[in-house]
Each structure stands twice: as C-alpha cells, then as structure tokens.
Amino acid sequence: MKTVTALFGLLLSTASYAVASPLNSDAILYSQASENLEGWKGGHEGGSIIDRLRNEKMFSRFVEVIEKERGLRDDLENRDRQTTVFAPTNEAFERLEKEMGAAGKGDNQRMGEMLRYHICPDMELRMDDMVSGTVLPTGLKLRDLDDRHQRIRVFRFHGDVWLNMRARVHKKGMDAENGRIFAIDRVLMMPHHAREMLYMVPTETSTFLAGAERTGVSHLMREERGITIFAPSNEAWNRLGFENLRYLFSCVGQKHEGERRGAKHGRDEDHEMKCQGMHDLRKILMYHMGRDVAWSTDMMEKHDMRMRTMHGNNEISIEAKQRRGRDRMECKGHNRVCDPRMFNFIINDGEARIAFTDVLARNGDIHMIDDVLIPRDVNLPYDRLN
C-alpha cells in the first residue's frame, strides 16, 4: 500500500480534465501564476467579500461570473454570515478555457455549480485549518449526493496547500467583514462519478473493477446517489490467494446454473456465466458499497458508526479511533476542522482499515481499504494468505 497515497493524489489532480493537470508540469509544486501571486499581500481592509473581490483586478473574471448569479452575489454581500471563498485568478480562467475549449460555454447550470464549489459557507478558514487530508464542505448541493454538499480535499506538499491536488492556495488570505478570500491558481472542477474515479487508478483498483464488470454491478457506482465505496486495493485482493480468486472470478470447474446467456446466438459471453463463485463475488462487492455518503469528517464526528450496504440488510461498522498519545479531538461545532491523520479508521472491528480517505466522487465518496471484507453468508473455499 506504499503507493496508494501518491496514486490517489494523482487521481484527484486529473479528476476533471487530464489535459491540464498541475502534475503534468515539471514544476508541479512551485508553478507561479504570471500575475505573480507571490506579490499579492492579501489585506485586512473593510468591505464584504464581494466588495473585496471587486477591488482586486486579478479576480475580475471571477467577479464577472458571480455577478450573473444573483443569489450567490447576495450571499457574498451578507455581513451576517461568515464565508470562505477560494477565488481563481484571471489566469486560472484562461487555463480553464484552454483545457475545455468550447465545452461548457453557455452552460449556466454548470457555471453555477462551479462557482458554488469554490465557496465554503459558515466557515472562516485560515491556512492552519487546512490540514492535509481534510475535506471541506462547499456551497454546492447535489442531488447525486442525496442533497448533501460536495467537498474539497486538502493536500499539503512542502508547505504549499493544494485543493483536490489541482489548485494551489496562496499563503496570504484577504480578510473581509464577512469572511476570508484565498487566491488559487486554477479553477476547481467537480469530480466524476465513482466508477470513473476508480478507473483513473487501474494499478490499485483494477481487480475491484473487474469484479464489478463481471458480476454486472458496476453501473451502481455510476447511477446510485449518495454512495460510499470501500475499495480494496489489488494487493488486498491478492491476499485472498490464487485459488479463492479463481473461485470468485471464474466459473471454470464449477457447476453452472443454467446456460450462458448469448450462447444461442453464437456469442461467448463469459461474463454472464453463473456459478456459486460469481454469486459470492457479487455479495462481496455489494458488501463494499454503502447506501449513504460517509466522508472522513462524518466518521471523526461520530467516532463509531454503522452503514447499511447494498448487500441486503448487512451492515459494516466503522470506528474512527484516535491515535495514542493524542488529546481527544471533537470535530463538531462552527469552523471545527479535524485532522484525519490523527485517526485510524477501522472497519468491522479490525477486519480492514482505511488506507486512503476521501477520493471524492460526484455521487459519493471512496475510501481505499487494505483488506477484502467478507460478509457472513460467504464462505471462501480456501484459507487466505497471511
């Protein structure tokens, strides 16, 4: 699992448009906007967030699109509500236009979603609050998330803060009477649905995805709203052992349940072969798909939680256990940000642990786990490898 963090960092950076990820540059961590963000001093002048943005020429493109969203503009003028805004610079919009070409032009709904994805309502964040691995709730509410708010994931590298491993946050914020503004050098793009997010890292997730395609459940990762996937790595699947994997993924040598569909038409549709092993594989996969969204912040806030899976009424337990030697952290309340690195996330009393939290998806969340969960009604024919 040594490469999991690096690989999923890459995944998040390419979540929207692979053609222009900051990781494609040799200067990934130290790229500078031509508008010279380092020269921007932030500030503590008065005025609302929208007032401060209007007064900075480097945000003129951002202000231009905000002005078209009246409700959002009014929210940023509201002095009774504290808000954090991650404001793309003009150069960030120029980069976006090069990435997208003609795509998205005139799409008002998409533009409205994009704007709200840069705003964290009811939070006045400082740089110290943005710890690596934290997920920040935004103003973007999605039906695909069962009407919950989409998140932004924070990364830190060499002292720099990155959002979704795509946009670098300038270290100096700009204060306003109703919150704080941080300049970012790229426009944040929303994640794809869960299946596509997993396909972006095939070296870690190909076995899980092959099983989903084989058993006909992969569409759930695209179509279900408000889903959490606990995805075992390829290494975790390998620890089941060769004989168990052959039993689960191939019907060769097993008693078939009826004819293969398609055989009458001369097609060899092996993925539709039915046998006990494939039934068990389907149960296992469905057992890794939760019927609700659970970001790491939810787990840390509740400490102990249970989640119903798509495998009948079977549940899994998730414990956010604080690491030894740390004072107990409470993750509730206004502007409270917890550090997920201070917790171990344990599933089913130790059956598996989360190795990488919060691979954001448009319709849910994905956590990479270090072992395959086996539901009670599945009996593998062979012992697992140690």
Short mmCIF file of C-alpha atoms in Angstrom, two decimals:
data_model
loop_
_atom_site.label_atom_id
_atom_site.label_comp_id
_atom_site.label_asym_id
_atom_site.label_seq_id
_atom_site.Cartn_x
_atom_site.Cartn_y
_atom_site.Cartn_z
CA MET A 1 0.00 0.00 0.00
CA LYS A 2 3.04 2.29 -0.12
CA THR A 3 2.00 3.85 -3.40
CA VAL A 4 -1.67 4.39 -2.54
CA THR A 5 -1.34 7.97 -1.33
CA ALA A 6 0.75 9.06 -4.30
CA LEU A 7 -1.53 7.35 -6.80
CA PHE A 8 -4.71 8.78 -5.40
CA GLY A 9 -3.13 12.22 -5.26
CA LEU A 10 -2.59 11.80 -8.99
CA LEU A 11 -6.18 10.62 -9.39
CA LEU A 12 -7.58 13.70 -7.71
CA SER A 13 -5.43 16.01 -9.77
CA THR A 14 -6.76 14.55 -13.01
CA ALA A 15 -10.34 14.14 -11.85
CA SER A 16 -11.81 16.62 -14.29
CA TYR A 17 -9.54 17.30 -17.23
CA ALA A 18 -6.38 15.27 -17.60
CA VAL A 19 -5.03 17.52 -20.31
CA ALA A 20 -4.03 20.26 -17.92
CA SER A 21 -3.20 18.88 -14.52
CA PRO A 22 -0.54 20.68 -12.48
CA LEU A 23 1.11 17.28 -12.22
CA ASN A 24 1.86 17.42 -15.94
CA SER A 25 4.40 20.14 -15.29
CA ASP A 26 7.95 19.62 -14.08
CA ALA A 27 7.33 22.48 -11.69
CA ILE A 28 4.30 20.86 -10.06
CA LEU A 29 4.76 22.26 -6.59
CA TYR A 30 6.33 25.57 -7.46
CA SER A 31 4.45 26.81 -10.52
CA GLN A 32 3.87 30.53 -10.43
CA ALA A 33 0.97 32.42 -11.99
CA SER A 34 2.11 35.14 -14.39
CA GLU A 35 0.07 37.57 -12.34
CA ASN A 36 2.67 36.97 -9.61
CA LEU A 37 0.62 35.69 -6.71
CA GLU A 38 3.70 35.93 -4.51
CA GLY A 39 3.43 39.68 -4.78
CA TRP A 40 -0.13 39.73 -3.55
CA LYS A 41 -0.15 40.82 0.09
CA GLY A 42 -3.73 39.95 0.97
CA GLY A 43 -5.10 42.51 3.34
CA HIS A 44 -7.40 43.50 6.17
CA GLU A 45 -9.41 46.31 4.62
CA GLY A 46 -13.14 46.67 5.22
CA GLY A 47 -15.98 45.65 2.98
CA SER A 48 -17.85 42.47 2.21
CA ILE A 49 -16.36 39.56 0.30
CA ILE A 50 -17.88 40.72 -2.97
CA ASP A 51 -16.58 44.27 -2.31
CA ARG A 52 -13.05 42.99 -1.77
CA LEU A 53 -13.17 40.84 -4.89
CA ARG A 54 -14.39 43.77 -7.00
CA ASN A 55 -11.45 45.86 -5.82
CA GLU A 56 -8.86 43.33 -6.99
CA LYS A 57 -8.25 43.30 -10.75
CA MET A 58 -6.79 39.79 -10.61
CA PHE A 59 -10.27 38.46 -9.75
CA SER A 60 -12.21 40.39 -12.41
CA ARG A 61 -13.16 37.21 -14.33
CA PHE A 62 -14.39 35.54 -11.15
CA VAL A 63 -16.43 38.62 -10.23
CA GLU A 64 -17.90 38.73 -13.73
CA VAL A 65 -19.44 35.26 -13.40
CA ILE A 66 -20.53 35.86 -9.80
CA GLU A 67 -22.46 38.98 -10.86
CA LYS A 68 -24.60 36.74 -13.09
CA GLU A 69 -25.63 34.59 -10.11
CA ARG A 70 -27.75 37.00 -8.09
CA GLY A 71 -28.42 34.69 -5.17
CA LEU A 72 -24.76 33.86 -4.79
CA ARG A 73 -23.77 37.51 -5.08
CA ASP A 74 -26.23 38.42 -2.33
CA ASP A 75 -24.78 35.67 -0.11
CA LEU A 76 -21.29 37.11 -0.51
CA GLU A 77 -22.61 40.54 0.45
CA ASN A 78 -24.35 39.23 3.56
CA ARG A 79 -22.40 40.51 6.57
CA ASP A 80 -24.30 38.25 8.98
CA ARG A 81 -22.71 35.08 7.60
CA GLN A 82 -19.02 34.14 7.64
CA THR A 83 -17.78 32.51 4.43
CA THR A 84 -14.50 31.36 2.93
CA VAL A 85 -14.01 31.84 -0.81
CA PHE A 86 -11.31 30.22 -2.94
CA ALA A 87 -11.08 32.74 -5.76
CA PRO A 88 -9.49 31.70 -9.08
CA THR A 89 -7.35 34.38 -10.67
CA ASN A 90 -7.87 35.65 -14.20
CA GLU A 91 -5.06 33.41 -15.38
CA ALA A 92 -6.82 30.45 -13.80
CA PHE A 93 -9.81 31.12 -16.06
CA GLU A 94 -7.54 31.40 -19.09
CA ARG A 95 -6.12 27.98 -18.27
CA LEU A 96 -9.61 26.58 -17.92
CA GLU A 97 -10.58 27.87 -21.36
CA LYS A 98 -7.56 26.14 -22.88
CA GLU A 99 -8.49 22.89 -21.11
CA MET A 100 -12.15 22.90 -22.05
CA GLY A 101 -12.13 24.55 -25.45
CA ALA A 102 -15.74 25.12 -26.46
CA ALA A 103 -17.06 22.68 -23.85
CA GLY A 104 -19.28 24.21 -21.25
CA LYS A 105 -19.68 27.60 -22.90
CA GLY A 106 -23.13 28.97 -22.23
CA ASP A 107 -23.90 26.24 -19.73
CA ASN A 108 -25.35 28.35 -16.92
CA GLN A 109 -26.11 25.40 -14.66
CA ARG A 110 -22.55 24.13 -14.88
CA MET A 111 -21.18 27.61 -14.24
CA GLY A 112 -23.42 28.00 -11.18
CA GLU A 113 -22.20 24.67 -9.82
CA MET A 114 -18.61 25.66 -10.47
CA LEU A 115 -18.99 28.91 -8.53
CA ARG A 116 -20.57 27.26 -5.51
CA TYR A 117 -17.79 24.67 -5.49
CA HIS A 118 -15.35 27.48 -4.63
CA ILE A 119 -17.28 28.68 -1.59
CA CYS A 120 -17.31 27.25 1.94
CA PRO A 121 -20.32 28.77 3.75
CA ASP A 122 -20.33 29.24 7.52
CA MET A 123 -16.56 28.82 7.70
CA GLU A 124 -13.83 31.40 8.18
CA LEU A 125 -10.79 29.27 7.42
CA ARG A 126 -7.17 30.12 8.00
CA MET A 127 -4.18 28.38 6.44
CA ASP A 128 -3.59 26.41 9.64
CA ASP A 129 -7.11 24.97 9.40
CA MET A 130 -6.35 23.41 6.02
CA VAL A 131 -4.54 20.29 7.18
CA SER A 132 -3.63 17.55 4.73
CA GLY A 133 -6.45 15.07 4.15
CA THR A 134 -9.19 17.36 5.40
CA VAL A 135 -12.38 17.64 3.36
CA LEU A 136 -14.15 21.00 3.31
CA PRO A 137 -17.91 21.34 2.74
CA THR A 138 -18.76 23.71 -0.09
CA GLY A 139 -21.88 25.58 -1.14
CA LEU A 140 -22.57 23.10 -3.92
CA LYS A 141 -25.55 20.87 -3.03
CA LEU A 142 -26.06 17.96 -5.41
CA ARG A 143 -28.94 15.55 -5.98
CA ASP A 144 -26.28 12.98 -6.82
CA LEU A 145 -25.16 13.24 -3.19
CA ASP A 146 -28.70 12.93 -1.84
CA ASP A 147 -28.82 16.71 -1.42
CA ARG A 148 -25.61 16.90 0.59
CA HIS A 149 -22.86 19.40 -0.14
CA GLN A 150 -19.87 18.43 -2.26
CA ARG A 151 -16.44 18.53 -0.64
CA ILE A 152 -12.97 19.77 -1.49
CA ARG A 153 -9.99 17.67 -0.37
CA VAL A 154 -6.89 19.38 1.01
CA PHE A 155 -3.32 18.29 0.28
CA ARG A 156 -0.10 19.76 1.63
CA PHE A 157 3.28 19.49 -0.07
CA HIS A 158 6.44 21.31 1.01
CA GLY A 159 4.40 23.90 2.88
CA ASP A 160 2.02 24.57 -0.02
CA VAL A 161 -1.71 23.91 0.25
CA TRP A 162 -3.42 22.28 -2.74
CA LEU A 163 -7.13 21.75 -3.28
CA ASN A 164 -8.03 18.45 -4.96
CA MET A 165 -4.34 18.36 -5.95
CA ARG A 166 -5.30 20.76 -8.71
CA ALA A 167 -5.24 24.32 -7.40
CA ARG A 168 -2.52 25.86 -5.26
CA VAL A 169 -3.70 28.19 -2.49
CA HIS A 170 -1.85 31.43 -1.96
CA LYS A 171 -0.49 31.61 1.56
CA LYS A 172 -1.84 35.09 2.33
CA GLY A 173 -5.59 35.35 2.67
CA MET A 174 -7.59 38.52 2.27
CA ASP A 175 -9.95 39.38 5.12
CA ALA A 176 -13.43 40.78 4.64
CA GLU A 177 -16.12 41.78 7.10
CA ASN A 178 -17.98 38.54 6.42
CA GLY A 179 -15.18 36.05 5.87
CA ARG A 180 -11.91 35.41 4.06
CA ILE A 181 -10.69 35.09 0.47
CA PHE A 182 -7.83 32.90 -0.75
CA ALA A 183 -6.45 33.23 -4.26
CA ILE A 184 -5.98 29.97 -6.19
CA ASP A 185 -4.13 29.42 -9.45
CA ARG A 186 -6.61 27.03 -11.09
CA VAL A 187 -10.37 26.74 -11.31
CA LEU A 188 -11.64 23.79 -9.28
CA MET A 189 -13.53 21.20 -11.30
CA MET A 190 -16.04 18.77 -9.83
CA PRO A 191 -15.18 15.07 -9.56
CA HIS A 192 -16.65 12.44 -11.87
CA HIS A 193 -18.95 9.65 -10.72
CA ALA A 194 -17.44 6.93 -8.56
CA ARG A 195 -16.84 4.33 -11.26
CA GLU A 196 -14.86 6.74 -13.41
CA MET A 197 -12.81 7.89 -10.41
CA LEU A 198 -11.79 4.28 -9.73
CA TYR A 199 -10.87 3.70 -13.36
CA MET A 200 -8.33 6.51 -13.11
CA VAL A 201 -6.04 4.37 -10.95
CA PRO A 202 -6.16 0.90 -12.52
CA THR A 203 -2.95 -0.26 -10.83
CA GLU A 204 -4.76 -0.05 -7.48
CA THR A 205 -8.40 -0.74 -8.36
CA SER A 206 -8.46 -2.98 -11.45
CA THR A 207 -9.38 -6.15 -9.56
CA PHE A 208 -12.32 -4.46 -7.83
CA LEU A 209 -13.48 -3.01 -11.15
CA ALA A 210 -13.07 -6.33 -12.99
CA GLY A 211 -15.26 -7.99 -10.39
CA ALA A 212 -17.88 -5.26 -10.73
CA GLU A 213 -17.97 -5.65 -14.51
CA ARG A 214 -18.00 -9.44 -14.24
CA THR A 215 -20.99 -9.50 -11.92
CA GLY A 216 -22.93 -6.65 -13.51
CA VAL A 217 -22.84 -4.24 -10.57
CA SER A 218 -20.51 -1.58 -11.98
CA HIS A 219 -23.47 0.55 -13.08
CA LEU A 220 -24.33 1.12 -9.42
CA MET A 221 -21.11 3.08 -8.95
CA ARG A 222 -22.27 5.44 -11.68
CA GLU A 223 -26.01 5.60 -11.12
CA GLU A 224 -26.58 5.37 -7.37
CA ARG A 225 -26.96 8.62 -5.45
CA GLY A 226 -25.18 9.09 -2.17
CA ILE A 227 -22.87 6.07 -2.19
CA THR A 228 -19.73 5.24 -0.24
CA ILE A 229 -17.36 2.67 -1.72
CA PHE A 230 -14.79 0.88 0.41
CA ALA A 231 -12.48 -0.28 -2.36
CA PRO A 232 -9.90 -2.99 -1.55
CA SER A 233 -6.61 -2.47 -3.34
CA ASN A 234 -5.26 -5.01 -5.81
CA GLU A 235 -2.82 -6.06 -3.10
CA ALA A 236 -5.72 -6.72 -0.73
CA TRP A 237 -7.41 -8.96 -3.32
CA ASN A 238 -4.16 -10.84 -3.89
CA ARG A 239 -4.07 -11.76 -0.21
CA LEU A 240 -7.19 -13.85 -0.74
CA GLY A 241 -4.94 -16.29 -2.60
CA PHE A 242 -4.95 -17.61 -6.14
CA GLU A 243 -7.46 -20.42 -5.54
CA ASN A 244 -10.01 -18.13 -3.90
CA LEU A 245 -9.65 -15.56 -6.68
CA ARG A 246 -10.15 -18.23 -9.32
CA TYR A 247 -13.25 -19.45 -7.48
CA LEU A 248 -14.70 -15.92 -7.33
CA PHE A 249 -13.82 -14.69 -10.81
CA SER A 250 -14.13 -17.80 -12.97
CA CYS A 251 -16.83 -20.43 -13.31
CA VAL A 252 -14.42 -22.91 -14.90
CA GLY A 253 -14.59 -26.15 -12.94
CA GLN A 254 -17.76 -25.11 -11.11
CA LYS A 255 -21.31 -26.23 -11.66
CA HIS A 256 -23.12 -23.75 -13.87
CA GLU A 257 -26.60 -22.51 -13.05
CA GLY A 258 -28.35 -22.80 -16.40
CA GLU A 259 -26.99 -21.95 -19.82
CA ARG A 260 -24.92 -18.90 -20.54
CA ARG A 261 -27.00 -16.12 -21.96
CA GLY A 262 -25.99 -15.40 -25.53
CA ALA A 263 -24.88 -18.96 -26.29
CA LYS A 264 -27.90 -19.49 -28.52
CA HIS A 265 -26.72 -16.63 -30.67
CA GLY A 266 -23.20 -17.93 -31.02
CA ARG A 267 -21.67 -15.43 -28.59
CA ASP A 268 -19.24 -16.49 -25.90
CA GLU A 269 -20.35 -14.13 -23.13
CA ASP A 270 -18.22 -15.48 -20.29
CA HIS A 271 -19.10 -12.52 -18.05
CA GLU A 272 -22.67 -13.83 -17.89
CA MET A 273 -21.74 -17.31 -16.67
CA LYS A 274 -23.46 -18.06 -13.39
CA CYS A 275 -21.97 -20.20 -10.65
CA GLN A 276 -21.65 -20.09 -6.86
CA GLY A 277 -18.30 -18.33 -7.02
CA MET A 278 -19.68 -15.44 -9.03
CA HIS A 279 -22.70 -15.19 -6.75
CA ASP A 280 -20.31 -14.92 -3.80
CA LEU A 281 -18.21 -12.32 -5.63
CA ARG A 282 -21.32 -10.23 -6.21
CA LYS A 283 -22.18 -10.43 -2.49
CA ILE A 284 -18.65 -9.35 -1.57
CA LEU A 285 -18.71 -6.38 -3.93
CA MET A 286 -22.14 -5.23 -2.79
CA TYR A 287 -20.88 -5.51 0.80
CA HIS A 288 -18.27 -2.86 -0.05
CA MET A 289 -20.88 -0.35 -1.26
CA GLY A 290 -22.61 1.74 1.40
CA ARG A 291 -26.05 3.25 0.98
CA ASP A 292 -25.05 6.66 2.34
CA VAL A 293 -22.22 9.14 1.97
CA ALA A 294 -19.62 8.95 4.73
CA TRP A 295 -16.71 11.33 4.41
CA SER A 296 -13.89 11.06 6.93
CA THR A 297 -15.35 14.10 8.69
CA ASP A 298 -18.57 12.15 9.34
CA MET A 299 -16.56 9.28 10.80
CA MET A 300 -14.46 11.52 13.03
CA GLU A 301 -17.51 13.39 14.27
CA LYS A 302 -19.41 10.23 15.20
CA HIS A 303 -16.38 8.13 16.27
CA ASP A 304 -18.48 4.97 15.81
CA MET A 305 -20.97 4.48 13.05
CA ARG A 306 -22.75 1.72 11.18
CA MET A 307 -23.59 1.77 7.50
CA ARG A 308 -26.10 -0.28 5.58
CA THR A 309 -24.59 -1.85 2.49
CA MET A 310 -26.12 -2.85 -0.83
CA HIS A 311 -25.78 -6.48 0.18
CA GLY A 312 -29.27 -6.94 1.60
CA ASN A 313 -29.59 -5.64 5.15
CA ASN A 314 -25.96 -6.34 6.01
CA GLU A 315 -24.12 -3.52 7.76
CA ILE A 316 -20.49 -2.67 8.33
CA SER A 317 -19.12 -0.86 11.36
CA ILE A 318 -16.65 2.00 11.11
CA GLU A 319 -14.65 3.26 14.07
CA ALA A 320 -12.61 6.45 13.96
CA LYS A 321 -10.06 5.69 16.65
CA GLN A 322 -7.77 8.46 17.72
CA ARG A 323 -4.11 7.56 17.69
CA ARG A 324 -2.37 7.02 21.00
CA GLY A 325 -0.78 9.96 22.72
CA ARG A 326 -3.23 12.46 21.24
CA ASP A 327 -5.74 14.55 23.13
CA ARG A 328 -9.30 13.66 22.25
CA MET A 329 -10.48 15.83 19.39
CA GLU A 330 -14.06 16.97 18.98
CA CYS A 331 -15.00 17.51 15.36
CA LYS A 332 -18.29 19.28 15.94
CA GLY A 333 -19.20 22.92 16.04
CA HIS A 334 -18.68 26.01 13.93
CA ASN A 335 -15.50 26.11 11.86
CA ARG A 336 -14.16 22.97 13.54
CA VAL A 337 -11.68 21.13 11.31
CA CYS A 338 -10.30 17.77 12.41
CA ASP A 339 -7.06 16.24 11.18
CA PRO A 340 -7.75 12.76 9.72
CA ARG A 341 -4.07 11.87 10.12
CA MET A 342 -4.69 11.71 13.86
CA PHE A 343 -7.15 8.84 13.44
CA ASN A 344 -7.17 5.19 12.45
CA PHE A 345 -10.32 4.21 10.58
CA ILE A 346 -11.16 0.62 11.45
CA ILE A 347 -13.84 -1.44 9.72
CA ASN A 348 -15.67 -4.37 11.33
CA ASP A 349 -13.51 -4.41 14.46
CA GLY A 350 -10.26 -4.78 12.58
CA GLU A 351 -11.26 -6.78 9.51
CA ALA A 352 -9.86 -3.92 7.42
CA ARG A 353 -8.51 -0.39 7.77
CA ILE A 354 -8.86 2.63 5.55
CA ALA A 355 -5.50 3.30 3.91
CA PHE A 356 -6.54 6.40 1.95
CA THR A 357 -9.58 8.51 2.82
CA ASP A 358 -11.90 10.54 0.65
CA VAL A 359 -11.47 10.02 -3.04
CA LEU A 360 -14.25 12.43 -3.89
CA ALA A 361 -16.87 11.46 -6.47
CA ARG A 362 -19.81 13.34 -7.89
CA ASN A 363 -22.23 10.80 -6.42
CA GLY A 364 -20.41 9.87 -3.21
CA ASP A 365 -17.07 9.07 -1.67
CA ILE A 366 -14.44 6.35 -1.99
CA HIS A 367 -12.10 5.02 0.69
CA MET A 368 -9.23 2.70 -0.16
CA ILE A 369 -9.01 -0.22 2.28
CA ASP A 370 -6.24 -2.71 3.00
CA ASP A 371 -8.26 -5.95 3.10
CA VAL A 372 -11.29 -7.51 1.45
CA LEU A 373 -14.43 -7.64 3.61
CA ILE A 374 -16.23 -10.97 3.58
CA PRO A 375 -19.95 -10.99 4.50
CA ARG A 376 -21.21 -13.69 6.84
CA ASP A 377 -23.11 -15.55 4.14
CA VAL A 378 -19.96 -16.11 2.05
CA ASN A 379 -17.59 -18.98 2.78
CA LEU A 380 -14.39 -18.96 0.77
CA PRO A 381 -13.29 -22.49 -0.15
CA TYR A 382 -9.63 -21.89 0.75
CA ASP A 383 -7.74 -20.14 3.52
CA ARG A 384 -6.49 -16.63 2.90
CA LEU A 385 -2.79 -15.91 2.58
CA ASN A 386 -1.10 -14.49 5.66
#
